[in-house]
mmCIF file of C-alpha atoms in Angstrom:
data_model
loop_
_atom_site.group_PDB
_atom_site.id
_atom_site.type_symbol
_atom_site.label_atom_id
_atom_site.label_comp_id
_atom_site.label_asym_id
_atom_site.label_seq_id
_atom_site.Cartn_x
_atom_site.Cartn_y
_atom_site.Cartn_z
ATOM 1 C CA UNK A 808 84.414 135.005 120.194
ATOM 2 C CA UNK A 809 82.838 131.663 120.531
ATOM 3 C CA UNK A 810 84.652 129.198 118.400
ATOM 4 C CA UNK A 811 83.437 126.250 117.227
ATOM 5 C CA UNK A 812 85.487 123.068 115.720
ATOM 6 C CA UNK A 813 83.922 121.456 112.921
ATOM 7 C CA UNK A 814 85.364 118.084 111.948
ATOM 8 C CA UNK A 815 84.252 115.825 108.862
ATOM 9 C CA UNK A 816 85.068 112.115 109.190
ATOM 10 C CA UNK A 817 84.548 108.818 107.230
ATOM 11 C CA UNK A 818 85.480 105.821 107.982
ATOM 12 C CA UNK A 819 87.993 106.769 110.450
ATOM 13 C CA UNK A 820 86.554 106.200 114.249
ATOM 14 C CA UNK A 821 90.513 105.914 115.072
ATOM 15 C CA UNK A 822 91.665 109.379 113.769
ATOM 16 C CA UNK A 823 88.587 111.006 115.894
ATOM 17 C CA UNK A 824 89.946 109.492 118.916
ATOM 18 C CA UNK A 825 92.900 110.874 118.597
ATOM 19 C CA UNK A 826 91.530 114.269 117.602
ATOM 20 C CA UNK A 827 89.148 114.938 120.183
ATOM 21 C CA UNK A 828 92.284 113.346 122.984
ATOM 22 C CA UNK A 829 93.954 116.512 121.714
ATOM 23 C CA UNK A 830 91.325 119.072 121.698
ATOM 24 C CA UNK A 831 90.716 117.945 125.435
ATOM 25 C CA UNK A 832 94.544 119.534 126.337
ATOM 26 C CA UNK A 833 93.955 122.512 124.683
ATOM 27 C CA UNK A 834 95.139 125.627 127.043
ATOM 28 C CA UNK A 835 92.257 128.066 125.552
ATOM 29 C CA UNK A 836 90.265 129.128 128.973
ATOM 30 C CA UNK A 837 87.232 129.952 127.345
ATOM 31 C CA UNK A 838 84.473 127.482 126.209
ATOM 32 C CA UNK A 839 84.560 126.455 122.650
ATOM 33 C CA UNK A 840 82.656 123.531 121.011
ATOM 34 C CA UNK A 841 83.274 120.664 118.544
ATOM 35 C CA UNK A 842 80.740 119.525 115.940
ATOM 36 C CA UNK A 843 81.787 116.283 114.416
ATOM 37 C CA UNK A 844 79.695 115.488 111.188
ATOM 38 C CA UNK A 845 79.859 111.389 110.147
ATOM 39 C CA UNK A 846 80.002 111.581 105.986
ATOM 40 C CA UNK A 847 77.967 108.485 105.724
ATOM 41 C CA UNK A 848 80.482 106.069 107.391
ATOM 42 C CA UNK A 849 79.917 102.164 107.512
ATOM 43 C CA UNK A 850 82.981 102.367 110.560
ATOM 44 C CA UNK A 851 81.134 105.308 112.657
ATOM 45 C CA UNK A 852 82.853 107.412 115.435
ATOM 46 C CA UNK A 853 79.304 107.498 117.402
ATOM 47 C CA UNK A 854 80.880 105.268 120.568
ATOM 48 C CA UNK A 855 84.392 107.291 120.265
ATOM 49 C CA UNK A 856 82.542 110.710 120.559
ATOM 50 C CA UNK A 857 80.495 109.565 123.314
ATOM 51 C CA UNK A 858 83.474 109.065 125.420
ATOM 52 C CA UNK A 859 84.729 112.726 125.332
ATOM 53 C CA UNK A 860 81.223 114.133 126.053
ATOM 54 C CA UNK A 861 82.030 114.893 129.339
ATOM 55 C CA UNK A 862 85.333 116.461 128.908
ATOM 56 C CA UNK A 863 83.970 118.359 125.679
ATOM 57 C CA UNK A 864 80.836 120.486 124.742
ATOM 58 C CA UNK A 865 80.938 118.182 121.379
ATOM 59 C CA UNK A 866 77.987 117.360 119.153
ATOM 60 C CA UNK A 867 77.449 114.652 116.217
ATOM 61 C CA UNK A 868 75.534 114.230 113.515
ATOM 62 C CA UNK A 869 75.342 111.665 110.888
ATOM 63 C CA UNK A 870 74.053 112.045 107.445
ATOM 64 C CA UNK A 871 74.242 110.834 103.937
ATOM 65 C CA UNK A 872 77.585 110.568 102.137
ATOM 66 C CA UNK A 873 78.090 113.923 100.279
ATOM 67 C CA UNK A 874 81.517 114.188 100.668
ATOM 68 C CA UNK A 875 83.556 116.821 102.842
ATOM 69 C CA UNK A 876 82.550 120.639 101.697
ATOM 70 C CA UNK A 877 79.097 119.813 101.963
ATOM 71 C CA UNK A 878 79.670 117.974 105.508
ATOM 72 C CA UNK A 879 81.623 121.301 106.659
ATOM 73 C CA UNK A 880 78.644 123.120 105.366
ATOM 74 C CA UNK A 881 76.181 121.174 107.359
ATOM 75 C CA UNK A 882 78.289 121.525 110.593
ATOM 76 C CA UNK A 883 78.509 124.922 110.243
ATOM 77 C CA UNK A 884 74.791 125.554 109.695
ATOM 78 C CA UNK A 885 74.101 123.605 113.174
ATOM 79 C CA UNK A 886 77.025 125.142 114.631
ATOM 80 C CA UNK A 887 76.330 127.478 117.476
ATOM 81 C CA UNK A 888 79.670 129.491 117.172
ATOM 82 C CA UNK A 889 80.630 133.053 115.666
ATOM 83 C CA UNK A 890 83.940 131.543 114.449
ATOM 84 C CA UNK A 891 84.269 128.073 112.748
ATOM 85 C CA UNK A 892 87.741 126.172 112.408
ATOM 86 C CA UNK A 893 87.704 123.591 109.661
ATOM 87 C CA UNK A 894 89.865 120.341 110.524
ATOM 88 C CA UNK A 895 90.494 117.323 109.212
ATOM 89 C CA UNK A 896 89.753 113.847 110.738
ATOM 90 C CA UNK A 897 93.658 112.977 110.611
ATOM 91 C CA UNK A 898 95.140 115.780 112.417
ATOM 92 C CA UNK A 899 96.021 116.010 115.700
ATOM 93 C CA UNK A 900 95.957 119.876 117.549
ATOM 94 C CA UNK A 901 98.918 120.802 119.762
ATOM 95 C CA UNK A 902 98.052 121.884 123.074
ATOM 96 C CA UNK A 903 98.216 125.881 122.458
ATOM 97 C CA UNK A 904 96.563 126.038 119.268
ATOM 98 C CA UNK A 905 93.361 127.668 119.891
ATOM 99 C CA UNK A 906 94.645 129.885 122.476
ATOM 100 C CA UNK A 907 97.392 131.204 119.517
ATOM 101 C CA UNK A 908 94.333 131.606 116.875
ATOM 102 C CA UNK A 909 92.583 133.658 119.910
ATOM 103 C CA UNK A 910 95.534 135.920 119.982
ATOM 104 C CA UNK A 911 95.847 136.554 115.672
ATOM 105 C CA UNK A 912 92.198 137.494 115.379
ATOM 106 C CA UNK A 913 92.389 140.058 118.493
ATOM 107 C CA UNK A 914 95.827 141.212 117.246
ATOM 108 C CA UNK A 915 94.437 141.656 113.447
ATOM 109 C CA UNK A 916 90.710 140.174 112.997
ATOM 110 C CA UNK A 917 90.247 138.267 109.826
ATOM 111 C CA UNK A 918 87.322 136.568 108.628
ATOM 112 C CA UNK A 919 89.014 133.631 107.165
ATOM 113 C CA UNK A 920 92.690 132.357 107.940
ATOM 114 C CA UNK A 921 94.653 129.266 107.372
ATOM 115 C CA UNK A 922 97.070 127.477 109.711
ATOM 116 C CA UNK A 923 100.241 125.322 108.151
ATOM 117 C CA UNK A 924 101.021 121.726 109.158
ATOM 118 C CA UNK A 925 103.366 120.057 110.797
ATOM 119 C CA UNK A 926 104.439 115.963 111.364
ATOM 120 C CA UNK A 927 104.930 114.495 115.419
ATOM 121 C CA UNK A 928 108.141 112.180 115.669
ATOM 122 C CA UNK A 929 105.644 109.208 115.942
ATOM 123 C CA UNK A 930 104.606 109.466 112.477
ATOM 124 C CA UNK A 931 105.980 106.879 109.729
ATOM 125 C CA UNK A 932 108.472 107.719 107.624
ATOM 126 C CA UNK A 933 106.511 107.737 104.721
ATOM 127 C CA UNK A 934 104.059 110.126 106.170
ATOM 128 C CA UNK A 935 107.501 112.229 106.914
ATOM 129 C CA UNK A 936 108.545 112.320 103.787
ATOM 130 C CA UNK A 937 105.108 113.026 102.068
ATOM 131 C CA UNK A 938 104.368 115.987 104.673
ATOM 132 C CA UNK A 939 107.891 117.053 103.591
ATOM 133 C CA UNK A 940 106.823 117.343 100.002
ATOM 134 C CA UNK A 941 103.386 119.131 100.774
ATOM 135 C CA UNK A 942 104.887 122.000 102.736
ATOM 136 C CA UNK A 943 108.210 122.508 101.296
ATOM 137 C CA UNK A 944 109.075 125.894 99.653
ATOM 138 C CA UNK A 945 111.622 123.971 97.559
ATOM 139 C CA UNK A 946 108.440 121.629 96.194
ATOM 140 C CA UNK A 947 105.059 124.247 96.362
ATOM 141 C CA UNK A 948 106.468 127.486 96.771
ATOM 142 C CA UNK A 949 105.264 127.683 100.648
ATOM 143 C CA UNK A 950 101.505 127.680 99.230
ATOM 144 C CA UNK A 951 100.345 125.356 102.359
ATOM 145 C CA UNK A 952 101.500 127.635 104.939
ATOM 146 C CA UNK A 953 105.784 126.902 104.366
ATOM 147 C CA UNK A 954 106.655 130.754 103.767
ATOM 148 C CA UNK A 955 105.088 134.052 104.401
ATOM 149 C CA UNK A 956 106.530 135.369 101.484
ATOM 150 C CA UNK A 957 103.852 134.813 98.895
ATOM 151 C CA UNK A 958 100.446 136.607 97.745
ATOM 152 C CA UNK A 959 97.151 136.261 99.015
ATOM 153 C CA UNK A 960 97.084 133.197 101.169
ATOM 154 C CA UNK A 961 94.902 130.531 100.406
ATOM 155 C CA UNK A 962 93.649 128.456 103.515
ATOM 156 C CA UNK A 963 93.345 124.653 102.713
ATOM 157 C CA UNK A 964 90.272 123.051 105.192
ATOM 158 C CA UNK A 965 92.879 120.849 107.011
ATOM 159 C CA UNK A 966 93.852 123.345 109.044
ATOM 160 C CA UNK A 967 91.250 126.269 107.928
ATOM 161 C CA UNK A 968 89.389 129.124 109.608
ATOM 162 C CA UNK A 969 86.049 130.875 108.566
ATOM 163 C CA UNK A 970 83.896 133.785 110.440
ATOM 164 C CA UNK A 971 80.271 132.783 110.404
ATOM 165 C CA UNK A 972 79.299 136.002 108.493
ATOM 166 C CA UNK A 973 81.648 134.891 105.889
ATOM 167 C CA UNK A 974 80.453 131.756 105.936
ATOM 168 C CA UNK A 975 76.982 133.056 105.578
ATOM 169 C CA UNK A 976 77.991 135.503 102.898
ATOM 170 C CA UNK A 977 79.552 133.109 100.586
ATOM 171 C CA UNK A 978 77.474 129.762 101.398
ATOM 172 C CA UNK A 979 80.079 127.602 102.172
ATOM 173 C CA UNK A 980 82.269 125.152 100.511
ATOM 174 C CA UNK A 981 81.285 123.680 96.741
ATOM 175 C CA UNK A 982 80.977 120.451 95.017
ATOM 176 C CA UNK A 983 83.724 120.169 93.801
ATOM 177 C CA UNK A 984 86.473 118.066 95.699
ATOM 178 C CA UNK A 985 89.277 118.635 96.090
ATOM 179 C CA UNK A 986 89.411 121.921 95.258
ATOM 180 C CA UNK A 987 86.496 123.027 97.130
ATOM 181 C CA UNK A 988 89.344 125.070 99.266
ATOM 182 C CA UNK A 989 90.309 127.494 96.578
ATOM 183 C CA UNK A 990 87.295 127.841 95.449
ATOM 184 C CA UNK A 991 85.598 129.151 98.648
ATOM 185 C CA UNK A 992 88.780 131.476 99.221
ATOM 186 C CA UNK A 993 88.163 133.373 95.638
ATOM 187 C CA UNK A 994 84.362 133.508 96.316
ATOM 188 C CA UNK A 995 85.376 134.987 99.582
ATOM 189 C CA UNK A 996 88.101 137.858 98.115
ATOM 190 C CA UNK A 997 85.118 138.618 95.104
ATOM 191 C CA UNK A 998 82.528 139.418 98.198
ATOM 192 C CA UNK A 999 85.824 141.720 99.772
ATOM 193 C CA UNK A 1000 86.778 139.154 102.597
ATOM 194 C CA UNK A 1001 90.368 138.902 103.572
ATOM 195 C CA UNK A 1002 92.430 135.936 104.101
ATOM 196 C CA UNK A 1003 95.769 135.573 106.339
ATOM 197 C CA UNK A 1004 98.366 132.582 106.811
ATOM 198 C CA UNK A 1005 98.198 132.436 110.827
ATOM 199 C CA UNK A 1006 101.600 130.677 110.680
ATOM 200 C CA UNK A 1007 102.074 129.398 114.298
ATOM 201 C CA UNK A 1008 99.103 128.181 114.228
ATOM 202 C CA UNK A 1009 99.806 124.456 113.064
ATOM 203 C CA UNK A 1010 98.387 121.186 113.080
ATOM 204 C CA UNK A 1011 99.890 118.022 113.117
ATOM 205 C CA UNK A 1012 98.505 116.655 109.936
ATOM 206 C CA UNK A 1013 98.869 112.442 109.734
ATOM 207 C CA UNK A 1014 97.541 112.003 105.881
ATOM 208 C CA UNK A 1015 97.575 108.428 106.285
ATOM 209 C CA UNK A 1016 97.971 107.720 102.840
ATOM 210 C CA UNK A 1017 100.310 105.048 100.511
ATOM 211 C CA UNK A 1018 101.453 105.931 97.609
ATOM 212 C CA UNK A 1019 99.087 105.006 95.134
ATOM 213 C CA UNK A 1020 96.775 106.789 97.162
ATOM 214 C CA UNK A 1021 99.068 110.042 97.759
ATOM 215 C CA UNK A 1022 99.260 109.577 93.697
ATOM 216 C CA UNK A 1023 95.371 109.933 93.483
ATOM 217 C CA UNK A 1024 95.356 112.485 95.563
ATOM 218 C CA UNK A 1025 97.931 114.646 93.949
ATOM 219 C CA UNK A 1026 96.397 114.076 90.600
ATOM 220 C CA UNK A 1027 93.257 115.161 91.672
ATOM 221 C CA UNK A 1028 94.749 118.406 93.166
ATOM 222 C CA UNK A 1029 96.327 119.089 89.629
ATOM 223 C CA UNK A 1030 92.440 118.448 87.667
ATOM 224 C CA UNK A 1031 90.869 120.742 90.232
ATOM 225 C CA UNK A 1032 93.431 124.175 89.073
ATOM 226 C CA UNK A 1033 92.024 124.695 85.413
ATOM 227 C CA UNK A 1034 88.819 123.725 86.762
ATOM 228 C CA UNK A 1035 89.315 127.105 88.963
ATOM 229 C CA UNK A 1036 90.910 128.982 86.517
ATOM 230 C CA UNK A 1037 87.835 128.536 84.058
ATOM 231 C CA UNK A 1038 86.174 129.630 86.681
ATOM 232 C CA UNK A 1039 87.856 132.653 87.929
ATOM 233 C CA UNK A 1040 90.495 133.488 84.615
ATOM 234 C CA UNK A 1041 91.938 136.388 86.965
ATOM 235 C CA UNK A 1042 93.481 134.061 89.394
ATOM 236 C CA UNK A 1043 95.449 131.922 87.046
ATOM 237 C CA UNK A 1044 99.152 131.802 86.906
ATOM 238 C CA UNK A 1045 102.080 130.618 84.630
ATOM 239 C CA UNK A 1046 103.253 128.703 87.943
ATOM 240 C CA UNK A 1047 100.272 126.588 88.121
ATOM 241 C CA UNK A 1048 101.844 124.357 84.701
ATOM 242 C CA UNK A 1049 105.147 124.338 86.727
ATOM 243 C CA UNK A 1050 104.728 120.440 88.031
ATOM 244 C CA UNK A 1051 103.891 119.752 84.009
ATOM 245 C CA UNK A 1052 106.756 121.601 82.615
ATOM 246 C CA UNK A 1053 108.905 120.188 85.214
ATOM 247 C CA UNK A 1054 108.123 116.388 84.368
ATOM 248 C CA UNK A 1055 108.733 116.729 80.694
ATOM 249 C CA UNK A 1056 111.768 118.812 81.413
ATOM 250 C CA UNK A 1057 113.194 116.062 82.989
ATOM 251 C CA UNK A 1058 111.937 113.494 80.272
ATOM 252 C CA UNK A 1059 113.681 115.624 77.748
ATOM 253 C CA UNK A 1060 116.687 115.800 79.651
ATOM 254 C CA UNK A 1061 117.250 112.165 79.674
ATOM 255 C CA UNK A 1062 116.583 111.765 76.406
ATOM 256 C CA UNK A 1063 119.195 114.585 75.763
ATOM 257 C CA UNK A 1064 122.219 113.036 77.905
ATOM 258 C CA UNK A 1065 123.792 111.018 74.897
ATOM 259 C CA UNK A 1066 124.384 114.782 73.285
ATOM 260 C CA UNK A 1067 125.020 116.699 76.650
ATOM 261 C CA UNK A 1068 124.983 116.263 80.550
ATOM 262 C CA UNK A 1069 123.993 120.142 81.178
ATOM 263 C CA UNK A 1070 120.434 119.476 81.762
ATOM 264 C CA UNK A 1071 120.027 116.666 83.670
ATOM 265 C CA UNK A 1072 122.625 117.990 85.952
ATOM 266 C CA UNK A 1073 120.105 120.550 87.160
ATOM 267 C CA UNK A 1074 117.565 118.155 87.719
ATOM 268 C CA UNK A 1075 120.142 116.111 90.163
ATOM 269 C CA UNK A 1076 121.508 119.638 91.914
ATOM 270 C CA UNK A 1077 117.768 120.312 92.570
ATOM 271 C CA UNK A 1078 116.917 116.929 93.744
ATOM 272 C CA UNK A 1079 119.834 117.233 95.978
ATOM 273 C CA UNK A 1080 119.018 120.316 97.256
ATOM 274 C CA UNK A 1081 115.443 118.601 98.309
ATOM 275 C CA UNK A 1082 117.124 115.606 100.032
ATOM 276 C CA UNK A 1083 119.693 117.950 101.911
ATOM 277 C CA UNK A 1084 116.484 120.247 102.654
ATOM 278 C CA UNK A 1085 115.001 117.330 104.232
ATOM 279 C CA UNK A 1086 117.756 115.870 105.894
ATOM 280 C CA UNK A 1087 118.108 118.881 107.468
ATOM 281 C CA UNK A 1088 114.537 118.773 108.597
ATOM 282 C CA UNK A 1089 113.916 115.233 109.701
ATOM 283 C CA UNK A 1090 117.678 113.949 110.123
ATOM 284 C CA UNK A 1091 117.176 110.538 109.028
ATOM 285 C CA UNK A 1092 118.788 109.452 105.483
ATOM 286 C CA UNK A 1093 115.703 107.226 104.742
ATOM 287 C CA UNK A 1094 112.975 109.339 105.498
ATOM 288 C CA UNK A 1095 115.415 112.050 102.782
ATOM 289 C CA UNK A 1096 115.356 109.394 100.153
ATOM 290 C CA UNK A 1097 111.835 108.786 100.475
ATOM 291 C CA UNK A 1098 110.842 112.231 100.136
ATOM 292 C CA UNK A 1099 112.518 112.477 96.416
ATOM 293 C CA UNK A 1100 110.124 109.408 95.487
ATOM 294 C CA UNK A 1101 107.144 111.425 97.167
ATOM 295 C CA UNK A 1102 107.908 115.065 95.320
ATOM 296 C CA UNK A 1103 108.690 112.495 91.975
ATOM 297 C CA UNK A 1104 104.966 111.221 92.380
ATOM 298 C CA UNK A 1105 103.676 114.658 93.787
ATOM 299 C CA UNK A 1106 105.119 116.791 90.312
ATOM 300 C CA UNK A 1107 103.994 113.499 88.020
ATOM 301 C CA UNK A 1108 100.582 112.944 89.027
ATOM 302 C CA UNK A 1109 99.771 116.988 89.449
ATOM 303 C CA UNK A 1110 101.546 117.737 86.221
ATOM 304 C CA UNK A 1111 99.476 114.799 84.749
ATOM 305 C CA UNK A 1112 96.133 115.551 85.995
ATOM 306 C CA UNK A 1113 96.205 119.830 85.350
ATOM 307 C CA UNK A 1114 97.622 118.391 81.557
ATOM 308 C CA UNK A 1115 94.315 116.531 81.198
ATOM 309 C CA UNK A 1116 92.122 118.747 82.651
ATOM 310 C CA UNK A 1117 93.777 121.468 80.474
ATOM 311 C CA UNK A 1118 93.078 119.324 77.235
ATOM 312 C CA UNK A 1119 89.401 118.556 78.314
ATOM 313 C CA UNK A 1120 88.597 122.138 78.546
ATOM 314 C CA UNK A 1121 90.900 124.554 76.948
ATOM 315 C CA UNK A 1122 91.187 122.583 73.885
ATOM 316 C CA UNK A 1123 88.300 120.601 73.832
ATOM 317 C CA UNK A 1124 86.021 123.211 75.586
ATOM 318 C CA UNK A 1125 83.726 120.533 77.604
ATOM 319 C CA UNK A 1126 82.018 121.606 80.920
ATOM 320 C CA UNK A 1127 83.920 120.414 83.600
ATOM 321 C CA UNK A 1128 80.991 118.491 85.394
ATOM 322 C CA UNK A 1129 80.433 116.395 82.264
ATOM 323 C CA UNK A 1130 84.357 116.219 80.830
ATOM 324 C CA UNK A 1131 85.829 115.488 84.419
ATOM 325 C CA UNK A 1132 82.855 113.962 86.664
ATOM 326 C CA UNK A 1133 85.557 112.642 88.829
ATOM 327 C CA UNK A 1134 86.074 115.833 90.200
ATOM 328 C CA UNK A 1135 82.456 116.575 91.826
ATOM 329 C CA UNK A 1136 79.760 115.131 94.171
ATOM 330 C CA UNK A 1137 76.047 114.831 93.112
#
């Protein structure tokens, strides 16, 4: 197969450098190439790509901003390759990646698989503790690549792989963002496409991100799941209102301590279970604290965004372009 890298970026000239440094180690003996598509950027990576265009068959293209599934899209359509792999612009790609994605796909073919992710030692502790959060099975259940054990993976476009008949099949990612990940991966199972967790196949995944922004972020994930499951009713789940029921949970259990201590001593065995889960991980008491704050915000702002999108259009039935606008690009 001829595999080709296609990497969305705006704004972030830095995070490309550092991308492409790593593709250039990469132990894969076979030619691959790397299509980097600019989103529209004011900062562009144009100088930064030109330095690695003699250590990498790499080709840009800028365009209009129309946000990241429709950039994938356009890199994939000017791709030359018979196997795309979806990155972000903040990851970085250890050294045997491709050359373990090489080996899945002629152990078991699959036309669409997703890799987990993984932080370096160099990264800040609050990108530690947030990465923490995102992957734990103790926080979402391993969806992001953390366990095996679950149902039909879904691949998430940080770290995401797509055949080009598949691609071709299902015409790419959608408007909606974020989201757009899910969405392709159900269109993709409805046209009889399989999807597999490849799970040594990590990246090391920066999310440089604060945490008002990781707040944003998380809120939007939780608007984007009824969104989906209006849109395909057989995928939903009871699990998906976990981060809601969670949240007011623990609201009622503080209100409840004055009559007993039962409940909210749950919530502290869990959360202690979380810090001594990540303590064991990272081995550094700060970066454990931190990562209660970060799964505090994660559950909140999910729990508070699928709540809203719920409302807007289970109860008040609205369209989803018109009741949460936030949620696609024109």
């Amino acid at each position: 197969m001829y595999f080709s890298f296609i990497i969305p970026v705006y704004n972030r000239p830095d995070e490309v450098d550092e991308l492409l440094d790593s593709l250039t180690n990469q132990t894969y003996e076979r030619e691959f190439e790397v299509v980097i598509v600019e989103d529209g950027s004011k900062e562009d990576s144009r100088s930064v790509v030109s330095k690695y265009e003699d250590k990498l068959k790499i080709s840009y293209y800028y365009k209009s901003n129309s946000g990241p599934g429709a950039s994938r899209n356009y890199g994939m359509e000017r791709a030359k390759g018979d196997y795309f792999i979806v990155l972000d612009s903040d990851c970085i790609i250890p050294a045997e990646y491709l050359t373990i994605v090489n080996q899945y796909l002629m152990e078991e073919y699959v036309d669409c698989f997703g890799g987990p992710d993984a932080a370096l030692d160099s990264f800040s502790d609050v990108q530690k503790a947030i990465n923490y959060s995102m992957t734990s099975v103790l926080t979402t259940g391993g969806i992001r690549g953390a366990s095996e054990r679950i149902g039909k993976f879904q691949p998430r476009s940080f770290n995401m792989g797509i055949s080009k008949k598949a691609f071709v099949a299902s015409g790419g990612y959608g408007k909606i963002h974020p989201g757009e990940d899910p969405d392709l991966t159900i269109r993709l199972w409805n046209l009889g496409f399989d999807t597999q967790l490849f799970s040594k196949a990590y990246v090391y995944h920066k999310r440089r991100i604060d945490w008002d922004k990781f707040y944003i972020q998380v809120n939007k994930f939780g608007k984007a799941r009824p969104i989906l499951n209006q849109r395909y009713p057989e995928t939903a789940k009871l699990t998906y209102w976990f981060p809601t029921v969670f949240m007011a949970g623990l609201l009622f259990s503080v209100l409840m301590t004055y009559y007993t201590s039962a409940l909210i001593l749950c919530y502290i065995f869990y959360f202690l279970l979380v810090f001594i889960g990540s303590f064991i991980k990272e081995k550094n008491f700060k970066i454990s604290l931190l990562a209660l704050v970060a799964i505090f915000i994660q559950f909140y702002g999910y729990g508070i965004g699928f709540l809203k999108a719920s409302y807007i259009l289970f109860v008040k039935k609205q369209k989803a372009e018109e009741g949460l606008p936030e949620m696609f690009f024109k």
